[in-house]
Tab-separated table of C-alpha atoms in Angstrom:
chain	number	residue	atom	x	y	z
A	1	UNK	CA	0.000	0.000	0.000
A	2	UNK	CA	1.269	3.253	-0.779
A	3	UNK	CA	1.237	6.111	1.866
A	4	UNK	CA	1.890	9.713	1.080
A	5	UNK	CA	3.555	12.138	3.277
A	6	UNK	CA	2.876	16.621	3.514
A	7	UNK	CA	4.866	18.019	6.503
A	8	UNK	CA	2.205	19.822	7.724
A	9	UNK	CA	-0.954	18.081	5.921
A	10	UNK	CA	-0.593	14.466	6.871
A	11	UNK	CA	-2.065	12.206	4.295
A	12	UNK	CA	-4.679	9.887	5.968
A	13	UNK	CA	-4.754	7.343	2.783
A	14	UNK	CA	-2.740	4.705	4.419
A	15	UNK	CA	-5.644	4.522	7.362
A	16	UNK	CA	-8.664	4.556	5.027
A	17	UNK	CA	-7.928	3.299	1.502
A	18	UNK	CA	-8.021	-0.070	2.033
A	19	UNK	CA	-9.217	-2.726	-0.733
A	20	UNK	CA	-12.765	-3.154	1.441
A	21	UNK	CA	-15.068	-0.625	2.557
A	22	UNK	CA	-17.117	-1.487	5.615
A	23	UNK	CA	-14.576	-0.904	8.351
A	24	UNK	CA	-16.299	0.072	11.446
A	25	UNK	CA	-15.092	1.045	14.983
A	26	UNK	CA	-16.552	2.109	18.223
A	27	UNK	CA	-16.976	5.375	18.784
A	28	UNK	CA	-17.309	7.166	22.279
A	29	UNK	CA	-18.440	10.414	23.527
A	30	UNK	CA	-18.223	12.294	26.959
A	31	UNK	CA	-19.865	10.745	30.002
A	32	UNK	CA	-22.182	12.684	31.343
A	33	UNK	CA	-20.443	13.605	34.419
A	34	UNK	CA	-17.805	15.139	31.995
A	35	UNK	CA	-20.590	17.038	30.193
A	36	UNK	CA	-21.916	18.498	33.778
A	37	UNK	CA	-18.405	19.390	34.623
A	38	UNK	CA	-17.990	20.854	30.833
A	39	UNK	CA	-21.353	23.126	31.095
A	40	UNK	CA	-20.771	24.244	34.241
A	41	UNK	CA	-17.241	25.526	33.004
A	42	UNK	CA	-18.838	27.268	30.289
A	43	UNK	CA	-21.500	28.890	32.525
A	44	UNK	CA	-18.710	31.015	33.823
A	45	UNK	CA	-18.000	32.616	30.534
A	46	UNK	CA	-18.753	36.245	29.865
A	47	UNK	CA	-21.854	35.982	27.097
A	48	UNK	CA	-19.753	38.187	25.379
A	49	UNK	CA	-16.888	35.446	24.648
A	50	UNK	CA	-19.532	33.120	23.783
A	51	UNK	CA	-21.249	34.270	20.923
A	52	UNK	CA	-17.502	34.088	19.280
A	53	UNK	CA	-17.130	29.817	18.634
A	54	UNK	CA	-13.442	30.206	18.249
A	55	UNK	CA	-14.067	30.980	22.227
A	56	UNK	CA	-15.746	28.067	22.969
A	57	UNK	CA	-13.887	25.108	24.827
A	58	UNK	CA	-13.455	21.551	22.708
A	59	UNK	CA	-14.234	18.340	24.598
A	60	UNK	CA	-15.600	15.751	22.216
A	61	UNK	CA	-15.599	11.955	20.623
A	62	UNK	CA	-13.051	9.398	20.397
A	63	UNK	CA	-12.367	6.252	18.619
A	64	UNK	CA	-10.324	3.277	20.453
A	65	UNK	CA	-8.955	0.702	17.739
A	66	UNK	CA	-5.588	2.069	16.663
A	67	UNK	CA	-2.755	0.053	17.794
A	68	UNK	CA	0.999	1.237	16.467
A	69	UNK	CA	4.894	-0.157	16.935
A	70	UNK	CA	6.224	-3.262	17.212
A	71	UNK	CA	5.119	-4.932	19.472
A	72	UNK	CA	1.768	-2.805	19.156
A	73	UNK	CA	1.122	-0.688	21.689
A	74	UNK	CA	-2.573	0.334	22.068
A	75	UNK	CA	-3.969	3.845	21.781
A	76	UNK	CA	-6.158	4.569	24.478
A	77	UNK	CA	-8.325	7.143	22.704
A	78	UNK	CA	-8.061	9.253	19.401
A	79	UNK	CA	-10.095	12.076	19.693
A	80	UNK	CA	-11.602	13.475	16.815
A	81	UNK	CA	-11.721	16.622	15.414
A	82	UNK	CA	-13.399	17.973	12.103
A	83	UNK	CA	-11.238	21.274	12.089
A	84	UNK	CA	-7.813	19.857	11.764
A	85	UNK	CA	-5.810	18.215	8.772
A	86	UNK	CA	-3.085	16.554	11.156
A	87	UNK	CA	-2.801	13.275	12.824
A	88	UNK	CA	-0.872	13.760	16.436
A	89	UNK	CA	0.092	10.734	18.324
A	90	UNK	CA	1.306	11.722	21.868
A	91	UNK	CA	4.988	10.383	22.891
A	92	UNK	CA	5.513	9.140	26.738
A	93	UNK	CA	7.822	12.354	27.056
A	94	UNK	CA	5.062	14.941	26.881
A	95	UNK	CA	2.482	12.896	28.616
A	96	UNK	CA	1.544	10.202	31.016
A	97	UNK	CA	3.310	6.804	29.458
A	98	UNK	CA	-0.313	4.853	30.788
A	99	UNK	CA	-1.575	6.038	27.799
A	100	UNK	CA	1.057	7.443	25.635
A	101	UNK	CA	3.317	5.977	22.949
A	102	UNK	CA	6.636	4.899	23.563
A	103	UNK	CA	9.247	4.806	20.719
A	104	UNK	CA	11.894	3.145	22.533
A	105	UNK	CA	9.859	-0.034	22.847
A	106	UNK	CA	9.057	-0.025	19.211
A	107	UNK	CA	11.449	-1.883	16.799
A	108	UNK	CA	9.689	-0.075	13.635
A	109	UNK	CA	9.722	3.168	14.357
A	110	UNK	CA	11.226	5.943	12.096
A	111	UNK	CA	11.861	9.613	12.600
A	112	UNK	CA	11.469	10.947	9.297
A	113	UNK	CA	14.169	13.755	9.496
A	114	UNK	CA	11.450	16.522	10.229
A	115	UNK	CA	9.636	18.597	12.973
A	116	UNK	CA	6.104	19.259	14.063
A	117	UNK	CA	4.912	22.786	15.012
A	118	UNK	CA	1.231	23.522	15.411
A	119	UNK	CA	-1.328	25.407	17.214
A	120	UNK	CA	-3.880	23.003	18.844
A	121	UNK	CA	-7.145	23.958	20.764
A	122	UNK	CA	-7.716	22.832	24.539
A	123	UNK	CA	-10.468	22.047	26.194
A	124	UNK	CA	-10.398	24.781	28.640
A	125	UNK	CA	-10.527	27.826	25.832
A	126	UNK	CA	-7.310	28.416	25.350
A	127	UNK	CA	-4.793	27.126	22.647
A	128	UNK	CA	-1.574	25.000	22.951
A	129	UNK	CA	1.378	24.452	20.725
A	130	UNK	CA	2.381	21.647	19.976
A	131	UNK	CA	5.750	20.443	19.157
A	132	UNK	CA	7.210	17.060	17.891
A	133	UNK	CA	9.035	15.390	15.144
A	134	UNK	CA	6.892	13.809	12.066
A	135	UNK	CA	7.629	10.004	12.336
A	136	UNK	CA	6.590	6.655	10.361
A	137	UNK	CA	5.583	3.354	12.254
A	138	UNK	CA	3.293	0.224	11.658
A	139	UNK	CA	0.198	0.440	12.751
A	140	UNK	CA	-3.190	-2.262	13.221
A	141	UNK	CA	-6.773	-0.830	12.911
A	142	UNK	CA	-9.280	-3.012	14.785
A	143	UNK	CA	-12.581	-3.137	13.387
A	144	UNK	CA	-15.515	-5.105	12.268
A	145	UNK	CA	-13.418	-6.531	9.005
A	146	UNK	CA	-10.895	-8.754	9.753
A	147	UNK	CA	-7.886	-7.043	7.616
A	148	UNK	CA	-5.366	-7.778	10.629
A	149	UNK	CA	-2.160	-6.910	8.187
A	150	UNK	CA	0.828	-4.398	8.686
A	151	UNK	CA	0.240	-0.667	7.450
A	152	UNK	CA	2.378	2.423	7.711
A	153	UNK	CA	1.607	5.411	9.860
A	154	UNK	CA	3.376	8.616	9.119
A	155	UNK	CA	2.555	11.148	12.006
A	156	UNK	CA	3.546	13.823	14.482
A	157	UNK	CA	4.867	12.797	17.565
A	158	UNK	CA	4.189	15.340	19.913
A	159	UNK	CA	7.206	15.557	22.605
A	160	UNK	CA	6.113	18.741	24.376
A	161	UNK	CA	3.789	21.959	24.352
A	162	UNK	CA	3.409	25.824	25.152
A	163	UNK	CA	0.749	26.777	27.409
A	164	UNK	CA	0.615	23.051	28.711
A	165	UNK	CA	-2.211	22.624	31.253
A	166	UNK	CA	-3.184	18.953	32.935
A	167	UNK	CA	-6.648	19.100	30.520
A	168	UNK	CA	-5.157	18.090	27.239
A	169	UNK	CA	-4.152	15.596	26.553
A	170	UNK	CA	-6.058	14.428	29.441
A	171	UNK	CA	-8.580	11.923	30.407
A	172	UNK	CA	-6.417	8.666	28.399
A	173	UNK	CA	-6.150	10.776	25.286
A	174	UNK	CA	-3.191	9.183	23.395
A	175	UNK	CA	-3.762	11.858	20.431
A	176	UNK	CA	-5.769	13.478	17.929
A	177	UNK	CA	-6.832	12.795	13.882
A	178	UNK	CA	-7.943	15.448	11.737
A	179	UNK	CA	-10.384	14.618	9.508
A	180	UNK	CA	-10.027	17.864	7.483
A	181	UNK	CA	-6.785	16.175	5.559
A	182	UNK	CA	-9.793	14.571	3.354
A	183	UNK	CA	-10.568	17.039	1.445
A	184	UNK	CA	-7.534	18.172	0.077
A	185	UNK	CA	-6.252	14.617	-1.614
A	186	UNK	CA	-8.006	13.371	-4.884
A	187	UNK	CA	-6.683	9.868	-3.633
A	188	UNK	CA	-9.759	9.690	-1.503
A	189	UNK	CA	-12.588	7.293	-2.606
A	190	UNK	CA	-14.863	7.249	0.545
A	191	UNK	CA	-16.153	9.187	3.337
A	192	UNK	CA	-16.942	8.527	6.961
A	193	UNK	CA	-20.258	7.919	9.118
A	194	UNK	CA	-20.392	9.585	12.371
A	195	UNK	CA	-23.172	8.962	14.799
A	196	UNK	CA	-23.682	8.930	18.864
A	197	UNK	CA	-26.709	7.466	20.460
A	198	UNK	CA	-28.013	8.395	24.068
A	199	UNK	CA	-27.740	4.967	26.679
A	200	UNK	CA	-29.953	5.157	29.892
A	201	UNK	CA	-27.140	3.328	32.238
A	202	UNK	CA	-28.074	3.636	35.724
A	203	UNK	CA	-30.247	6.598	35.231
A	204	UNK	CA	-27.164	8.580	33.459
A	205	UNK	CA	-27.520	9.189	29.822
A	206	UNK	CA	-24.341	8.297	28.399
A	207	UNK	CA	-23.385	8.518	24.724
A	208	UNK	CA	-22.429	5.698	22.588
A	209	UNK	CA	-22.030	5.215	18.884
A	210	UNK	CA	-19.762	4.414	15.219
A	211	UNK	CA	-16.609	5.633	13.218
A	212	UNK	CA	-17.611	4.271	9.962
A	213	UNK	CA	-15.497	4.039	6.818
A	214	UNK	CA	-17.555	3.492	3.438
A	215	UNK	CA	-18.124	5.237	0.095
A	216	UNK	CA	-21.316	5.452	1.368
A	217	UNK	CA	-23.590	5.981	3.945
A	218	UNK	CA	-23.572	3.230	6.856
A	219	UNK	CA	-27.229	2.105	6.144
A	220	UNK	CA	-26.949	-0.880	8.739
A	221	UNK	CA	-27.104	1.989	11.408
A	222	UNK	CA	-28.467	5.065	9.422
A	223	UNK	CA	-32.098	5.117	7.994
A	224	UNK	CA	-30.741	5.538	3.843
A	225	UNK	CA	-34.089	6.327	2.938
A	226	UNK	CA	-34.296	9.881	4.788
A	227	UNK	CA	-30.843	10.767	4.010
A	228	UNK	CA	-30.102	14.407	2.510
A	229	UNK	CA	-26.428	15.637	1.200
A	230	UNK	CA	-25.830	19.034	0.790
A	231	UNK	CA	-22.199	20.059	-1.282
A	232	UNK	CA	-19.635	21.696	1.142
A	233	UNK	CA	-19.455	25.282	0.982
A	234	UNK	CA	-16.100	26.146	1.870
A	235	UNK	CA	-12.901	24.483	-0.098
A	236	UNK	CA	-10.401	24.225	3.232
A	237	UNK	CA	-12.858	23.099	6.355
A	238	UNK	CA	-16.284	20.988	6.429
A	239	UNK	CA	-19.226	23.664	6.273
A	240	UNK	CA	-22.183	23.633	4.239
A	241	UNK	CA	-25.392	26.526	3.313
A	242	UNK	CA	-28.493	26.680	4.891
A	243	UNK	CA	-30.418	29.032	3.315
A	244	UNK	CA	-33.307	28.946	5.345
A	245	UNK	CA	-34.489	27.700	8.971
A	246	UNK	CA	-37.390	27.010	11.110
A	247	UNK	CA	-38.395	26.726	14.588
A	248	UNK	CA	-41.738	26.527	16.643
A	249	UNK	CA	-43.615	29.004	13.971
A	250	UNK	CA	-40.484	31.284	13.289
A	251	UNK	CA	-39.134	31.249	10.070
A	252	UNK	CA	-35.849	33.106	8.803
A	253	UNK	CA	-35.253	33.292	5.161
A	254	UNK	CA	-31.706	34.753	5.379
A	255	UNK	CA	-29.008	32.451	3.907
A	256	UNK	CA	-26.598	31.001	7.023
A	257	UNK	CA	-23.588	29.280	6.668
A	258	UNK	CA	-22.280	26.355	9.118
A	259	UNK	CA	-19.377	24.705	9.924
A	260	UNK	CA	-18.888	21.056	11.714
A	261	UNK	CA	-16.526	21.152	14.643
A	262	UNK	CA	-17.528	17.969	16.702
A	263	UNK	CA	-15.334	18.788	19.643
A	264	UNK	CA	-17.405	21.127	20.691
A	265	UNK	CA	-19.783	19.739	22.600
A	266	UNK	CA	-22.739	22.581	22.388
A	267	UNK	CA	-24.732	23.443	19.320
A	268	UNK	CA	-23.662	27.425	17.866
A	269	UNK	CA	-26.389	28.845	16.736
A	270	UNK	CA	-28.276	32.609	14.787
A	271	UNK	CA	-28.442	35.044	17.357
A	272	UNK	CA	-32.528	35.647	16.587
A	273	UNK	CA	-33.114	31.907	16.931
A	274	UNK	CA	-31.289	31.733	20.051
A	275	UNK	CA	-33.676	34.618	21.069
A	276	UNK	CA	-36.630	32.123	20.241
A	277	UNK	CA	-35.727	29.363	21.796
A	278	UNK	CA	-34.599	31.302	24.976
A	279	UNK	CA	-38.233	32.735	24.582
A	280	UNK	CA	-39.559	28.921	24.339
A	281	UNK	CA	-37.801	27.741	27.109
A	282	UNK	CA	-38.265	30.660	29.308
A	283	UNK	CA	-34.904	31.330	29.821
A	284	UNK	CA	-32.872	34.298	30.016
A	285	UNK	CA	-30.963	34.522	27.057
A	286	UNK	CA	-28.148	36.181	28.821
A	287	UNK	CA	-27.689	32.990	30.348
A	288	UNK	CA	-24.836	30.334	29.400
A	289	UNK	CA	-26.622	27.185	29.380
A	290	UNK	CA	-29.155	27.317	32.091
A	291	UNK	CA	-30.476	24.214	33.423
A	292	UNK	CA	-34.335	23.669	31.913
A	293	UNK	CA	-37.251	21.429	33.142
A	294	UNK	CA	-37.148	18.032	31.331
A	295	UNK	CA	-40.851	17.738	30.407
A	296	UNK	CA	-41.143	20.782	28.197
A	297	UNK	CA	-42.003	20.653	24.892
A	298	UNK	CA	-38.415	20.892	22.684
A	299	UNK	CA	-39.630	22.076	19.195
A	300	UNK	CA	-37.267	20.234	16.426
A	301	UNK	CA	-35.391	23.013	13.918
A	302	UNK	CA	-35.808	22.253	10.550
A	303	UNK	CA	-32.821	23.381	8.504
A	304	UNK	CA	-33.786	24.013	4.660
A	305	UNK	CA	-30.399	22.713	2.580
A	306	UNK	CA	-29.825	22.598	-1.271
A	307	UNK	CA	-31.253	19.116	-1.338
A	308	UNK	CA	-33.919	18.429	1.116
A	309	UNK	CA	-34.806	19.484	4.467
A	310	UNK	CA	-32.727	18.582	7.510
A	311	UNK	CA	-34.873	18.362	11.247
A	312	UNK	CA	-32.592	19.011	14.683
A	313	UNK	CA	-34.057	17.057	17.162
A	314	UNK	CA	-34.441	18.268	20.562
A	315	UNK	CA	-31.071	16.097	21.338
A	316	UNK	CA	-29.234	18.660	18.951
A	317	UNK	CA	-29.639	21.751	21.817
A	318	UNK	CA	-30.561	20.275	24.874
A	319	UNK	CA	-28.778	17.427	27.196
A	320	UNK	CA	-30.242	14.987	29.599
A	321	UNK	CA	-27.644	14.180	32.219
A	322	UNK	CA	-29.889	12.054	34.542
A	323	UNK	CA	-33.305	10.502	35.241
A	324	UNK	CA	-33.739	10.797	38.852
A	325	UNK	CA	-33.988	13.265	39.367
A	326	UNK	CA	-34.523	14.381	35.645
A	327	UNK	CA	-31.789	16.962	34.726
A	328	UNK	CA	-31.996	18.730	31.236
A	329	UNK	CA	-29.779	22.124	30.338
A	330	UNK	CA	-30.009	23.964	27.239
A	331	UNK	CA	-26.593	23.355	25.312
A	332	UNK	CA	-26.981	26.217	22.870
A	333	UNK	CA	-25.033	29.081	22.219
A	334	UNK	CA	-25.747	32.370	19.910
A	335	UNK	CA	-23.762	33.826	17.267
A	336	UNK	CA	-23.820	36.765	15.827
A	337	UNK	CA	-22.674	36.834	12.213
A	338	UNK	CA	-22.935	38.491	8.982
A	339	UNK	CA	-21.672	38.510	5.448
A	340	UNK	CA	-20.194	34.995	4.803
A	341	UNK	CA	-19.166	34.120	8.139
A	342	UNK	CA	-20.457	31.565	10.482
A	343	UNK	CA	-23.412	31.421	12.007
A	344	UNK	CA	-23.631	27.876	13.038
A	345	UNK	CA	-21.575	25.642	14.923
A	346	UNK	CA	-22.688	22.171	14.792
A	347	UNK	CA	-21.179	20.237	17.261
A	348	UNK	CA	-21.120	17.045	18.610
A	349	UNK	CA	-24.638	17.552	20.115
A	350	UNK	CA	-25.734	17.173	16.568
A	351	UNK	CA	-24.447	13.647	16.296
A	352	UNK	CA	-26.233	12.507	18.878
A	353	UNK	CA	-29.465	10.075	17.758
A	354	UNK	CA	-28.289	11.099	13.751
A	355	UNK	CA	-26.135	10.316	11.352
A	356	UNK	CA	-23.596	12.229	9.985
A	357	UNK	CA	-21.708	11.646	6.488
A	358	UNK	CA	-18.637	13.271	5.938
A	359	UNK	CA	-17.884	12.134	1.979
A	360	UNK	CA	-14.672	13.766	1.053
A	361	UNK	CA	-14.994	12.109	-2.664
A	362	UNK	CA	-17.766	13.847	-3.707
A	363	UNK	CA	-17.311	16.928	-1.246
A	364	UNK	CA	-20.694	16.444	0.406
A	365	UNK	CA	-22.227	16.809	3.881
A	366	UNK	CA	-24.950	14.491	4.260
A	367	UNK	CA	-27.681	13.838	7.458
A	368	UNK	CA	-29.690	10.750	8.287
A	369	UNK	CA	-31.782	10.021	10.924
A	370	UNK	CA	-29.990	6.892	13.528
A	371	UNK	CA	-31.144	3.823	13.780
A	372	UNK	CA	-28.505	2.206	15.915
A	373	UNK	CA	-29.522	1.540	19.441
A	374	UNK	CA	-27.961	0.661	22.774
């Protein structure tokens, strides 16, 4: 298998053009005592800081699977991100050696005669830089097909940071793959499936789902028949149109664009809708995600694409952390934009109960109701 190699865009063909489609891994979101914590962090914010998303902390999904070296050492968790193009693996220098990787124990590794430099967001607001040397090494993908061969990995191994704080790469992350590299290789005959789906364990509503790899969408746990694609709108990051919107009787004709950045964990969102559903709540919309009672009615938003019409179920803006007692908060932000910036955020809230296609062949977004359960 060949495997290409840009110093700062890292080519992601060696992971995902393989001969079969149909590779499938678990994916894994925040528990919900990490969304409390999360939430109650961002309550704290100015309202001010939050109607900017490039203010708003990143804590979201993970795939486990990924096993590199020789012998393979196991990657705790790869956290996602839909913003970046890089693929960082984090070396037992910069962080804890539980679950980073060591080199020294590998008898495959390669340092490819290069360095790493990057800005990287944290989860507490702020950014990090992050610096390492850009390496190659054998790696094993685990996953529903049983292609258990050898393939090479070129990465960054991250050795140390600026602005390093104890919250990234915390909580067993072992590093982070950009799934914005897609869209800038011709190479690339598929897309991915992302989806979450809410898990009543012990009265806490945890969030479980898939990492799928297929040309298409994953129909054995996304209902094909209501799926709708939209083309992306910008060349360099995963956004797409929306030129019109409802919710609960209000109705805005005036185009929006969105972006996808599932590590945030809260849904960014018009300024005069976030009035309206402030309004429908009976909230104060000066409020950073106030905590709402669980048995109102949560109107869906209907999003009005090139191609069909997309519905935001009540999952998309508000989160259940518990049963008993029932505990709902409103997990929206606004955003005030004009012109051709953003005016959406969809994070990973909108995952959650949906499918999401990310098809970096045909440069399309595309949404399908989930029918995976727990």
């Amino acid at each position: 298998m060949a495997a290409k190699l840009a110093y700062t865009l890292f080519s992601f063909s060696f992971l995902f053009s393989l001969a079969v489609d149909g590779i499938v891994v678990e994916l894994r979101g925040p528990s919900s005592a990490e969304r409390r914590l999360h939430y109650d962090m961002l309550s704290s914010y100015s309202s001010g800081s939050l109607r900017d998303e490039k203010g708003i902390p990143t804590i979201g999904p993970y795939v486990k699977g990924l096993s590199i070296g020789t012998p393979y050492q196991p990657m705790q968790k790869i956290s996602l991100t839909t913003t970046s193009a890089d693929l960082l693996i984090f070396s037992k220098n910069f962080t804890r050696p539980a679950w980073a990787f060591d080199e020294e124990a590998s008898d495959t590794f390669e340092w490819m005669n290069s360095t790493y430099t990057n800005l990287t967001a944290t989860v507490d607001g702020s950014q990090m830089r992050m610096n390492g040397r850009v390496c190659m090494e054998s790696f094993q993908f685990n996953h529903e097909v049983e292609l258990f061969q050898d393939y090479i990995l070129y990465f960054a191994l991250i050795d140390s940071a600026s602005n390093n704080s104890n919250e990234y790469p915390g909580n067993g992350i072992s590093g982070i793959m950009g799934l914005v590299a897609f869209l800038n290789d011709a190479d690339y005959e598929k897309g991915v499936t992302l989806n979450s789906y809410t898990c009543d364990q012990g009265g806490l509503q945890e969030t479980v789902g898939i990492f799928s790899v297929s040309a298409h969408l994953d129909s054995a746990h996304c209902d094909r028949r209501q799926y709708i694609e939209t083309p992306i709108y910008y060349d360099e990051q995963w956004s797409l149109h929306i030129p019109s919107f409802t919710y609960n009787g209000y109705d805005s004709k005036k185009g929006t664009i969105a972006t996808i950045n599932i590590q945030q964990l809260a849904l960014g969102m018009p300024d005069d809708l976030y009035a309206q559903v402030a309004k429908v709540l009976g909230v104060d919309p000066s409020a950073n995600f106030p905590y709402i009672d669980c048995d109102e009615d949560f109107p869906q938003i209907s999003l009005k694409l090139t191609n069909g019409t997309v519905t935001l179920g009540a999952t998309a803006y508000i989160d259940k952390f518990a049963d008993f007692p029932a505990t709902c908060r409103l997990i929206a932000y606004p955003i005030k934009a004009t012109g051709f910036l953003n005016a959406w955020v969809f994070g990973y809230s909108v995952m959650v109960d949906q499918c999401l296609f990310l098809g970096w062949d045909r440069r399309v977004v595309g949404f399908a109701p989930a029918t995976a359960k727990c």
